[in-house]
Amino acid sequence: MSWWQVAPVILMALVILMVPGFLVARACGTRGFMSVALSAPISVTLASVGAMIAPFLSIAWSPAVLVGITVLTAGGGLLARFLWLRSRGEPLVLLHRPTRAGLLNGVLCAVAVAVPTVIIGVRFAQIFASPENISQTYDNIFHLNSLQYILDTGSGSSLTLGNLTNDGSGLSFYPAAWHDLITLVALTTGAPIAVAVNAANIAIGAFVWPLSALFMVTRITGEKPLPILLTGALAGAYPTFPYLMVDFGVLYPYLLSIALLPVGIGLAGTMLGVVQDPLNGRVLAGLGLLAVLPAIALSHPSTMIALFLFVVPLAALVLWRTTRFMVRQGAPWYRHLVPLVLFVGYLGFTYYFWISFRPSLQNSLWEPFLSPTHAVGEALAVAPMRSQISWILLVLTLVGLAVTINARRYWWVLGIFAASALLYVNVASTEIGELRHFFTGLWYNDSNRLAALLPVAAIPLGVLGGTAILTAFVRRTANRRYQQAITWVIIIAGCTIVGVLGQGKSVDNAEAKARAEYVLDGSSQLLTIDELALLDRLDESVPEDAVVVGNPWTGASLAYALGGREVLLTHASSSVADDDLLLMDRIDEAATTPEVCRAVQELDAFYVLDFGDQELHGGTQPYRGFDNLASAPGIELIDREGQARLYEVTACR
């Protein structure tokens, strides 16, 4: 399958990501760029919340659920808006005529999103190599099998997705927003799971991320040509986002959550009055933030709490401004307590989530790997995880830091970057212990996850730095003929230079490193080309209702997602029942051990995949039942591809 053949699947992913949310945002009265920027996060909220509601109504997960909740939400929003305007004696206006300046900004925003969409989209396609390739990583076993689980059960609820690995049927939370989106793409297009995954991730990383970043930056700078175009030039220039998120882990849900995060930051700033949006106002921004939070939380809860942290500098600025105003007005002392209590209450609210969602230290033992000075240098250069330094990013970030330090109205931007940088420095350079765990345990003390947050905090600095530099060039041409034309030449040339230099060695290295995780050949670490070929024809040998036994560390459990057959263990971290362990350890003794045959018959597990002893992460799991399959009596070889073998347990028939 070629990428041109997959283009309709990518377009459908964009439709699912943008259209439902746009309709709801417009029905609720948002205008201008906010309507577009809110589209993806609201669509994710609609899909993930709809998937949670559907099982309670005995409705199977399908595109119809998304359509239904979109219609109901948009209709409810439109009705509420009509009643509110009517109570104030104002007419309901559905369409607004754009101004000339608004049209120009719209064109510039389209360009600023289109450029990184092409750049990141092409790089993602080169990383994946083929639309059918999968990430050969540990977490992808769970993600792929989760998608098949949702398609099989008809439930995409975050309240029950965790049952995949614990073989339960009650409540077992796992954030399923990303999985819900992928299954919608698969259901609407008929694309195989692997193709749907790659197509949707291109839509998220190449389109949603630049759009969200542009919304955040324009809340900070205003919708001005130079910052708009600079954001487009920089959105694809950071090596750790979005590229690292299709490499390490693999952390697809985290990719979605961070792609949505800038919208939450921009809305919070508008709601608190730190930044201005005359078209929409603070109330709509607050309602928008409420609509965006479920999308971020149900993509990855840690990113929601990162948003809470990043709002702290905003809240501190509001407290300072309010206190200063009260002092000037001569307000009595007790009135000063109100904003202070609200601020302290917000800190307590954030602290509660910070502690409640943090895993144990025993489950978060990623080790530090840098000295403190090295980690600080990487954070300032926005080149974490030993990425090669991009000098254009370093210069723009340092100039941006100088701009924010010099201008009080940007101190909150500096605060967000400082928070993100300090988290990375802590996790990358501090010794394992309770102090390190307090600050970064929420992210499993994993440097990769915090490295991916840095570009969100850094891109406003880069834009402010680039704006300062190019504005200085523009001022040097002041009072000359053709001033407007010269200004546009400087803006376009400057943004082009930034964009070209930003696509340097650091991003090339990030792409090459990620591409290695998608290579499909005879030595691939999760599934080799022979193993995948065997899974592709599994339906020719294994009955539809049969269960396949296999070592998940060798990729055999992907018989569920890619072969369409149930497996005994869906993931390497699956809970293992007594009968499961019996088969994993002794299935080659079926002809001589009655209790093995009893388990085989009860579980209908008559088929065994043997993918050899090559395991993820160079592991050697102690499952001894696969050691002697070739010579065991009562075990018949029924298919093979290279070293990959499929056996049937005939002794128990």
XYZ file of C-alpha atoms in Angstrom:
653
model
C 0.000 0.000 0.000
C 1.365 3.428 -0.966
C 0.999 6.688 0.929
C -1.145 8.040 -1.890
C -3.589 5.210 -1.251
C -3.620 6.116 2.432
C -4.338 9.811 1.772
C -8.148 9.302 2.082
C -7.591 7.625 5.458
C -5.543 10.614 6.665
C -8.253 12.967 5.408
C -10.914 10.980 7.250
C -8.818 11.207 10.417
C -8.750 14.987 9.976
C -12.513 15.064 9.450
C -13.069 13.080 12.661
C -10.635 15.327 14.534
C -11.955 18.658 13.277
C -15.579 18.645 12.108
C -17.495 17.593 15.265
C -15.584 20.000 17.484
C -15.886 22.867 15.009
C -19.659 22.467 14.833
C -19.966 22.479 18.611
C -17.581 25.433 19.025
C -19.474 27.508 16.474
C -22.854 26.540 17.929
C -21.661 27.780 21.337
C -20.687 31.125 19.870
C -16.922 31.062 19.393
C -15.584 33.192 16.572
C -12.441 33.571 14.545
C -9.388 31.418 15.061
C -10.654 30.082 18.389
C -13.387 28.135 16.563
C -10.782 26.294 14.513
C -8.304 25.796 17.348
C -10.960 24.319 19.641
C -12.124 21.862 16.989
C -9.669 19.021 17.666
C -9.809 19.052 21.488
C -13.606 19.277 21.530
C -13.813 16.447 18.985
C -11.578 14.328 21.231
C -13.775 15.166 24.224
C -16.923 14.241 22.301
C -15.435 10.932 21.157
C -13.911 9.881 24.487
C -16.880 10.954 26.625
C -19.302 9.442 24.114
C -17.382 6.173 24.310
C -17.795 6.211 28.094
C -21.523 6.940 27.955
C -22.404 4.439 25.205
C -22.039 1.217 27.279
C -24.468 2.543 29.891
C -27.023 2.943 27.088
C -26.201 -0.507 25.638
C -24.912 1.150 22.456
C -21.885 -0.290 20.656
C -18.998 2.066 19.912
C -19.248 3.332 16.342
C -19.145 6.555 14.310
C -22.872 6.893 14.996
C -22.085 7.544 18.662
C -19.820 10.448 17.718
C -22.435 11.840 15.338
C -25.146 11.537 17.972
C -23.247 13.241 20.783
C -22.087 15.966 18.373
C -25.649 16.747 17.290
C -26.927 16.761 20.875
C -24.078 18.921 22.173
C -24.198 21.392 19.291
C -27.974 21.602 19.524
C -27.846 22.125 23.280
C -25.163 24.786 22.940
C -27.087 26.619 20.245
C -30.298 26.545 22.303
C -28.534 27.778 25.440
C -26.910 30.558 23.455
C -30.253 31.572 21.916
C -31.974 31.709 25.309
C -29.105 33.696 26.838
C -29.103 36.263 24.025
C -32.877 36.482 24.098
C -32.831 37.266 27.809
C -30.508 40.171 27.012
C -32.567 41.353 24.043
C -29.833 40.508 21.542
C -30.288 38.645 18.241
C -28.705 35.275 17.477
C -26.121 35.767 14.716
C -24.828 32.560 13.144
C -22.486 34.051 10.566
C -20.205 37.043 10.957
C -18.723 38.943 8.065
C -14.942 38.902 8.421
C -12.940 42.092 8.297
C -10.132 42.624 5.814
C -7.587 42.237 8.603
C -9.343 39.068 9.726
C -9.149 37.609 6.232
C -5.430 38.394 6.004
C -4.783 36.777 9.373
C -6.829 33.780 8.291
C -4.663 33.317 5.201
C -1.475 33.707 7.246
C -2.720 31.198 9.832
C -3.532 28.744 7.052
C 0.011 29.105 5.702
C 1.489 28.803 9.198
C -0.329 25.508 9.725
C 0.127 24.170 6.190
C 3.926 24.504 6.157
C 4.634 22.377 9.267
C 1.826 20.017 8.249
C 3.739 19.174 5.087
C 7.119 19.045 6.845
C 6.019 16.888 9.775
C 3.719 14.798 7.594
C 6.550 13.920 5.207
C 8.908 13.166 8.085
C 6.314 10.948 9.764
C 5.773 9.079 6.490
C 9.532 8.556 6.219
C 9.638 7.346 9.830
C 6.874 4.803 9.257
C 8.382 3.880 5.844
C 5.250 1.960 4.851
C 1.644 2.648 5.906
C 1.357 -0.935 7.222
C 4.465 -0.858 9.408
C 4.128 -0.938 13.180
C 6.288 0.431 15.957
C 8.473 -2.420 17.161
C 8.179 -1.366 20.796
C 6.902 -2.681 24.116
C 3.924 -0.331 24.581
C 2.694 -0.893 21.051
C 1.654 -4.439 21.936
C -0.904 -2.936 24.294
C -1.991 -0.164 21.929
C -2.590 -2.446 18.946
C -4.363 -5.108 20.968
C -6.453 -2.433 22.707
C -7.713 -1.273 19.333
C -8.770 -4.810 18.405
C -10.354 -5.193 21.864
C -12.499 -2.085 21.296
C -13.556 -3.326 17.861
C -14.416 -6.761 19.251
C -16.255 -5.682 22.400
C -17.937 -2.594 20.973
C -16.769 -0.613 24.010
C -14.216 2.178 23.834
C -14.781 3.339 27.383
C -11.812 4.557 29.394
C -13.538 2.995 32.398
C -13.043 -0.540 31.097
C -10.134 -0.582 28.631
C -7.781 -1.742 31.378
C -9.630 -5.074 31.363
C -7.594 -6.034 28.314
C -4.621 -7.008 30.454
C -6.305 -8.112 33.666
C -8.939 -10.369 32.088
C -11.668 -8.644 34.089
C -15.131 -7.382 33.270
C -15.665 -4.568 35.779
C -14.223 -1.080 36.014
C -10.566 -0.841 35.046
C -9.491 2.638 33.989
C -7.116 3.333 31.131
C -7.299 6.619 29.162
C -8.764 5.642 25.806
C -9.184 8.894 23.870
C -6.451 8.066 21.353
C -7.724 4.513 20.963
C -11.262 5.784 20.380
C -10.067 8.042 17.566
C -8.106 5.266 15.868
C -11.023 2.839 15.982
C -13.273 5.513 14.472
C -10.799 5.908 11.611
C -10.691 2.133 11.129
C -14.487 1.795 11.250
C -15.166 4.643 8.815
C -12.502 3.726 6.252
C -12.143 -0.040 6.630
C -8.392 0.460 6.984
C -6.375 -2.189 8.861
C -5.423 -1.269 12.398
C -1.775 -0.539 11.565
C -2.747 1.777 8.692
C -5.341 3.587 10.806
C -2.731 4.137 13.532
C -0.176 5.685 11.191
C -2.733 7.799 9.328
C -4.253 9.229 12.508
C -0.853 9.918 14.050
C 0.112 11.922 10.973
C -3.080 13.948 11.378
C -2.338 14.533 15.078
C 1.369 15.299 14.844
C 1.414 17.166 11.545
C -1.827 19.149 11.778
C -3.255 19.311 15.296
C 0.072 20.172 16.957
C 0.935 23.182 14.706
C -2.652 24.420 14.956
C -2.628 24.200 18.755
C 0.793 25.825 19.033
C -0.358 28.675 16.795
C -3.404 29.272 18.982
C -1.263 29.476 22.125
C 1.310 31.787 20.551
C -1.281 34.153 19.104
C -2.901 34.471 22.539
C 0.487 35.676 23.783
C 1.511 37.929 20.892
C -1.817 38.751 19.281
C -2.751 37.679 15.781
C 0.077 39.490 14.030
C 1.750 38.395 10.780
C 5.296 37.912 12.081
C 4.504 35.723 15.124
C 2.011 33.742 13.085
C 4.544 32.877 10.393
C 7.340 32.250 12.887
C 5.175 29.705 14.681
C 4.712 27.863 11.406
C 8.460 27.926 10.832
C 9.241 26.518 14.307
C 6.448 23.959 14.865
C 8.340 21.181 13.091
C 11.818 22.144 14.302
C 11.952 20.564 17.767
C 13.489 17.068 17.877
C 11.547 15.824 20.916
C 8.062 16.767 19.786
C 6.302 15.428 17.892
C 9.001 13.056 16.589
C 10.054 11.456 19.886
C 6.485 10.405 20.631
C 6.348 8.067 17.638
C 9.743 6.703 18.634
C 10.038 6.034 22.354
C 7.554 3.821 24.189
C 5.708 4.074 21.928
C 3.637 6.862 23.553
C 0.854 7.494 21.043
C -1.718 8.703 23.631
C 0.881 11.088 25.040
C 1.413 12.420 21.501
C -2.280 13.323 21.345
C -2.356 14.887 24.804
C 0.647 17.155 24.197
C -0.685 18.142 20.769
C -3.787 19.459 22.567
C -1.979 21.024 25.542
C -1.213 24.451 23.969
C -4.929 25.060 23.435
C -5.512 24.552 27.148
C -2.742 27.030 27.998
C -4.120 29.649 25.597
C -7.651 29.264 26.939
C -6.468 29.509 30.553
C -4.612 32.736 29.796
C -7.693 34.207 28.118
C -10.041 33.096 30.899
C -7.831 34.679 33.556
C -7.567 37.916 31.600
C -3.809 37.690 31.189
C -4.227 37.731 27.412
C -7.032 39.298 25.415
C -9.446 37.853 22.865
C -11.957 40.594 21.962
C -13.942 38.305 19.655
C -14.697 35.678 22.291
C -14.043 37.003 25.779
C -13.235 35.356 29.088
C -16.496 33.479 29.630
C -16.290 31.615 26.334
C -12.622 30.880 27.008
C -13.564 29.400 30.382
C -16.272 27.252 28.838
C -13.813 26.203 26.145
C -11.291 25.184 28.792
C -13.911 23.011 30.486
C -14.566 21.363 27.123
C -10.860 20.797 26.462
C -9.894 19.305 29.841
C -11.585 15.900 29.273
C -9.778 15.562 25.942
C -6.382 16.074 27.558
C -7.188 13.985 30.640
C -8.580 11.044 28.669
C -5.617 11.152 26.298
C -3.051 11.141 29.096
C -3.822 12.335 32.656
C -0.241 13.465 33.324
C -0.596 16.128 30.634
C -3.724 17.476 32.307
C -1.710 17.896 35.504
C 1.107 19.514 33.497
C -1.541 22.012 32.346
C -2.483 22.648 35.990
C 1.193 23.320 36.721
C 1.602 25.652 33.743
C -1.420 27.677 34.877
C 0.315 28.450 38.197
C 2.437 31.299 36.679
C -0.743 32.688 35.112
C -2.560 32.541 38.441
C 0.432 34.155 40.188
C 0.376 37.034 37.688
C -3.346 37.537 38.277
C -2.748 37.555 42.045
C 0.018 40.153 41.670
C -2.062 42.389 39.386
C -5.123 42.130 41.605
C -3.160 42.889 44.764
C -1.455 45.867 43.130
C -4.814 47.222 41.973
C -6.295 46.860 45.458
C -3.349 48.634 47.038
C -3.740 51.538 44.615
C -7.461 51.684 45.340
C -6.844 51.654 49.081
C -8.937 48.512 49.612
C -9.207 47.246 53.228
C -6.808 44.457 54.202
C -9.436 41.705 54.379
C -10.290 42.134 50.712
C -6.716 41.206 49.881
C -7.366 37.790 51.372
C -9.853 36.777 48.673
C -7.404 36.500 45.728
C -4.744 35.080 48.046
C -7.094 32.355 49.297
C -8.128 31.548 45.715
C -4.492 31.259 44.662
C -3.563 29.057 47.619
C -6.677 26.975 46.953
C -5.577 26.453 43.366
C -2.129 25.368 44.548
C -3.808 22.849 46.854
C -6.007 21.638 44.013
C -2.943 21.092 41.819
C -1.031 19.415 44.643
C -3.907 16.969 45.214
C -3.823 15.787 41.597
C -0.017 15.868 41.577
C 0.087 13.363 44.444
C -2.999 11.298 43.597
C -1.980 10.379 40.041
C 1.665 9.678 40.824
C 2.716 6.008 40.540
C 4.892 4.420 43.186
C 8.651 4.920 43.230
C 9.103 1.182 42.654
C 7.292 1.534 39.301
C 9.206 4.670 38.295
C 12.855 3.706 38.333
C 14.123 5.378 35.179
C 17.635 6.484 36.020
C 19.232 9.930 35.627
C 21.881 10.121 32.910
C 23.231 13.685 32.848
C 25.085 16.069 35.123
C 23.001 19.040 36.345
C 24.934 21.526 34.199
C 24.541 19.350 31.111
C 20.799 18.990 31.750
C 20.411 22.765 32.154
C 22.269 23.297 28.883
C 20.013 20.836 27.070
C 16.913 22.539 28.452
C 18.065 26.016 27.403
C 18.944 24.744 23.925
C 15.672 22.774 23.753
C 17.825 19.794 22.789
C 17.044 17.227 25.497
C 17.922 13.526 25.512
C 21.364 14.263 24.083
C 19.830 15.683 20.906
C 22.152 17.581 18.634
C 21.916 21.316 19.287
C 20.022 23.363 16.726
C 21.786 26.711 16.822
C 18.807 28.589 15.423
C 16.612 27.241 18.247
C 19.270 28.078 20.832
C 19.631 31.675 19.621
C 15.896 32.291 19.335
C 15.216 30.746 22.752
C 17.914 32.813 24.482
C 16.708 36.019 22.838
C 13.152 35.057 23.792
C 14.247 34.600 27.400
C 15.735 38.095 27.343
C 12.473 39.486 25.922
C 10.344 37.830 28.603
C 12.639 38.938 31.416
C 12.512 42.502 30.131
C 8.709 42.625 29.703
C 6.541 41.941 32.737
C 3.543 40.953 30.632
C 5.518 37.904 29.451
C 6.746 36.740 32.843
C 4.151 33.971 32.910
C 5.593 32.635 29.633
C 8.985 32.578 31.326
C 7.396 30.807 34.301
C 5.994 28.037 32.121
C 9.350 27.477 30.449
C 11.140 27.503 33.807
C 8.710 24.901 35.193
C 9.141 22.633 32.170
C 12.924 23.029 32.139
C 13.263 22.357 35.866
C 11.192 19.183 35.564
C 13.507 17.953 32.829
C 16.661 18.916 34.735
C 15.328 17.144 37.822
C 14.521 13.899 36.072
C 17.644 13.850 33.914
C 20.216 14.709 36.560
C 18.927 14.153 40.098
C 19.722 10.945 41.960
C 16.924 8.423 42.433
C 15.035 9.163 45.628
C 11.927 10.683 47.144
C 12.783 14.271 46.187
C 13.213 13.414 42.515
C 10.108 11.257 42.641
C 8.027 14.058 44.177
C 8.651 16.340 41.223
C 8.696 13.921 38.293
C 7.169 10.658 39.529
C 3.968 11.663 37.766
C 5.818 10.914 34.522
C 7.366 7.674 35.876
C 10.627 9.625 36.292
C 11.007 9.180 32.544
C 13.186 11.802 30.851
C 11.626 11.142 27.446
C 8.168 12.212 28.573
C 9.407 15.461 30.081
C 11.652 16.122 27.095
C 8.509 16.036 24.946
C 6.909 18.778 27.068
C 9.771 21.231 26.507
C 8.765 22.341 22.966
C 5.318 23.392 24.229
C 6.970 25.772 26.695
C 9.791 26.764 24.330
C 7.959 27.667 21.131
C 6.547 30.947 22.553
C 10.084 31.946 23.535
C 11.374 31.084 20.079
C 8.640 33.152 18.461
C 9.217 36.113 20.798
C 12.952 35.898 20.122
C 12.495 35.723 16.375
C 9.984 38.569 16.473
C 12.447 40.762 18.378
C 15.268 40.062 15.923
C 13.229 40.574 12.754
C 11.487 43.633 14.191
C 14.921 45.160 14.744
C 15.703 44.616 11.058
C 12.384 46.196 10.072
C 13.102 49.267 12.211
C 16.418 49.769 10.460
C 14.504 50.254 7.220
C 12.123 52.839 8.711
C 11.225 55.966 6.710
C 12.337 54.417 3.458
C 10.301 54.198 0.273
C 8.230 51.080 -0.196
C 8.351 50.523 3.566
C 5.429 48.074 3.620
C 6.888 45.977 0.817
C 10.305 45.925 2.495
C 8.703 44.880 5.790
C 6.960 41.942 4.148
C 10.169 40.918 2.386
C 12.008 40.886 5.713
C 9.214 38.932 7.422
C 8.936 36.312 4.682
C 12.695 35.976 4.199
C 13.341 35.802 7.936
C 10.670 33.183 8.571
C 11.890 31.147 5.615
C 15.465 31.196 6.948
C 14.237 30.144 10.406
C 12.177 27.340 8.878
C 15.026 26.030 6.720
C 17.643 26.196 9.479
C 15.197 24.579 11.876
C 15.104 21.469 9.689
C 18.704 20.661 10.432
C 20.688 17.805 11.865
C 18.800 17.628 15.155
C 15.490 16.884 13.452
C 17.172 14.605 10.911
C 18.649 12.584 13.763
C 15.292 12.400 15.542
C 13.677 11.130 12.346
C 16.406 8.543 11.737
C 16.218 7.286 15.314
C 12.444 6.941 15.148
C 12.605 5.232 11.743
C 14.697 2.445 13.227
C 11.714 1.436 15.389
C 9.553 0.761 12.313
C 11.984 -1.347 10.274
C 10.404 -4.641 9.230
C 12.964 -7.298 8.349
C 14.357 -10.582 9.592
C 15.825 -9.073 12.747
C 13.027 -6.699 13.854
C 12.823 -6.787 17.639
C 9.060 -7.276 18.051
C 7.807 -8.852 14.826
C 10.038 -10.051 12.009
C 8.856 -10.124 8.428
C 8.383 -13.915 8.681
C 6.364 -13.650 11.885
C 4.109 -11.001 10.389
C 3.541 -13.145 7.291
C 2.470 -16.029 9.519
C 0.072 -13.793 11.442
C -1.407 -12.499 8.182
C -2.613 -15.996 7.274
C -3.518 -17.148 10.769
C -7.193 -17.228 9.840
C -6.469 -20.034 7.345
C -5.365 -22.439 10.099
C -6.925 -21.252 13.350
C -10.716 -21.274 13.927
C -12.324 -17.930 14.682
C -13.225 -18.783 18.282
C -9.899 -20.407 19.188
C -7.308 -19.013 21.605
C -3.632 -18.850 20.626
C -0.858 -19.438 23.163
C 2.360 -17.463 22.678
C 5.065 -15.554 24.475
C 4.040 -11.862 24.380
C 7.674 -10.771 24.707
C 8.346 -12.234 21.247
C 5.387 -10.418 19.645
C 3.208 -13.540 19.514
C 0.394 -11.774 21.379
C -0.083 -9.536 18.328
C -1.923 -12.489 16.832
C -4.920 -10.696 18.357
C -4.515 -7.303 16.679
C -2.888 -8.400 13.421
C -4.112 -11.969 13.058
C -7.652 -11.573 14.299
C -7.470 -14.423 16.835
C -7.773 -14.288 20.615
C -4.591 -14.859 22.577
C -3.915 -16.215 26.027
C -1.863 -13.168 27.116
C -2.556 -9.858 25.383
C 0.542 -8.086 26.686
C 3.826 -8.726 28.420
C 2.374 -7.088 31.542
C -0.895 -9.052 31.506
C -2.012 -10.621 34.755
C -1.378 -14.370 34.516
C -3.961 -16.785 35.946
C -2.945 -20.219 37.192
C -4.121 -22.017 34.042
C -2.441 -19.401 31.870
C 0.856 -19.949 33.625
C 0.419 -23.718 33.418
C 0.154 -23.542 29.626
C 2.978 -21.031 29.264
C 5.276 -23.298 31.279
C 4.152 -26.809 30.298
C 2.095 -26.835 27.107
C 4.763 -29.021 25.474
C 3.820 -31.700 28.039
C 0.217 -31.936 26.828
C 0.538 -35.607 25.790
C 1.799 -36.690 29.209
C 0.213 -34.286 31.717
C -3.598 -34.468 32.080
C -3.878 -31.105 33.858
C -2.332 -29.402 30.802
C -4.972 -30.912 28.519
C -7.682 -29.872 30.958
C -6.477 -26.245 30.750
C -6.153 -26.457 26.960
C -9.727 -27.682 26.639
C -11.221 -25.239 29.140
C -9.514 -22.268 27.511
C -9.942 -23.615 23.951
C -6.221 -22.965 23.565
C -5.292 -25.630 21.019
C -2.902 -23.468 18.999
C 0.619 -22.307 19.853
C 2.782 -19.674 18.179
C 6.521 -20.128 18.542
C 8.463 -17.036 17.525
C 11.770 -18.296 18.891
C 13.744 -16.767 21.721
C 14.292 -13.225 20.391
C 12.503 -11.007 22.901
C 11.974 -7.295 23.383
C 14.709 -5.476 25.275
C 16.924 -8.547 24.988
C 14.810 -10.311 27.595
C 14.738 -13.991 28.539
C 11.329 -14.660 30.055
C 11.041 -17.949 31.963
C 8.243 -19.495 29.884
C 9.512 -23.059 29.453
C 6.512 -24.434 27.602
C 7.912 -23.365 24.224
C 11.308 -25.030 24.626
C 10.523 -28.449 23.135
C 7.511 -27.891 20.894
C 9.219 -29.257 17.770
C 9.865 -32.673 19.337
C 6.991 -32.884 21.832
C 4.473 -35.723 21.289
C 0.920 -34.616 20.590
C 2.083 -31.253 19.188
C 1.749 -30.944 15.399
C 3.367 -28.300 13.200
C 0.619 -26.939 10.926
C 2.238 -23.807 9.426
C 5.587 -22.061 9.325
C 7.290 -19.071 7.770
C 11.050 -19.044 8.177
C 11.721 -19.567 11.867
C 8.159 -18.667 12.887
C 5.994 -21.699 13.625
C 2.359 -22.435 14.371
C 1.525 -25.669 16.232
C -1.694 -27.468 17.101
C -2.089 -29.393 20.362
C -3.575 -32.581 18.898
C -3.008 -34.609 22.086
C -5.954 -32.878 23.737
C -8.493 -33.330 20.963
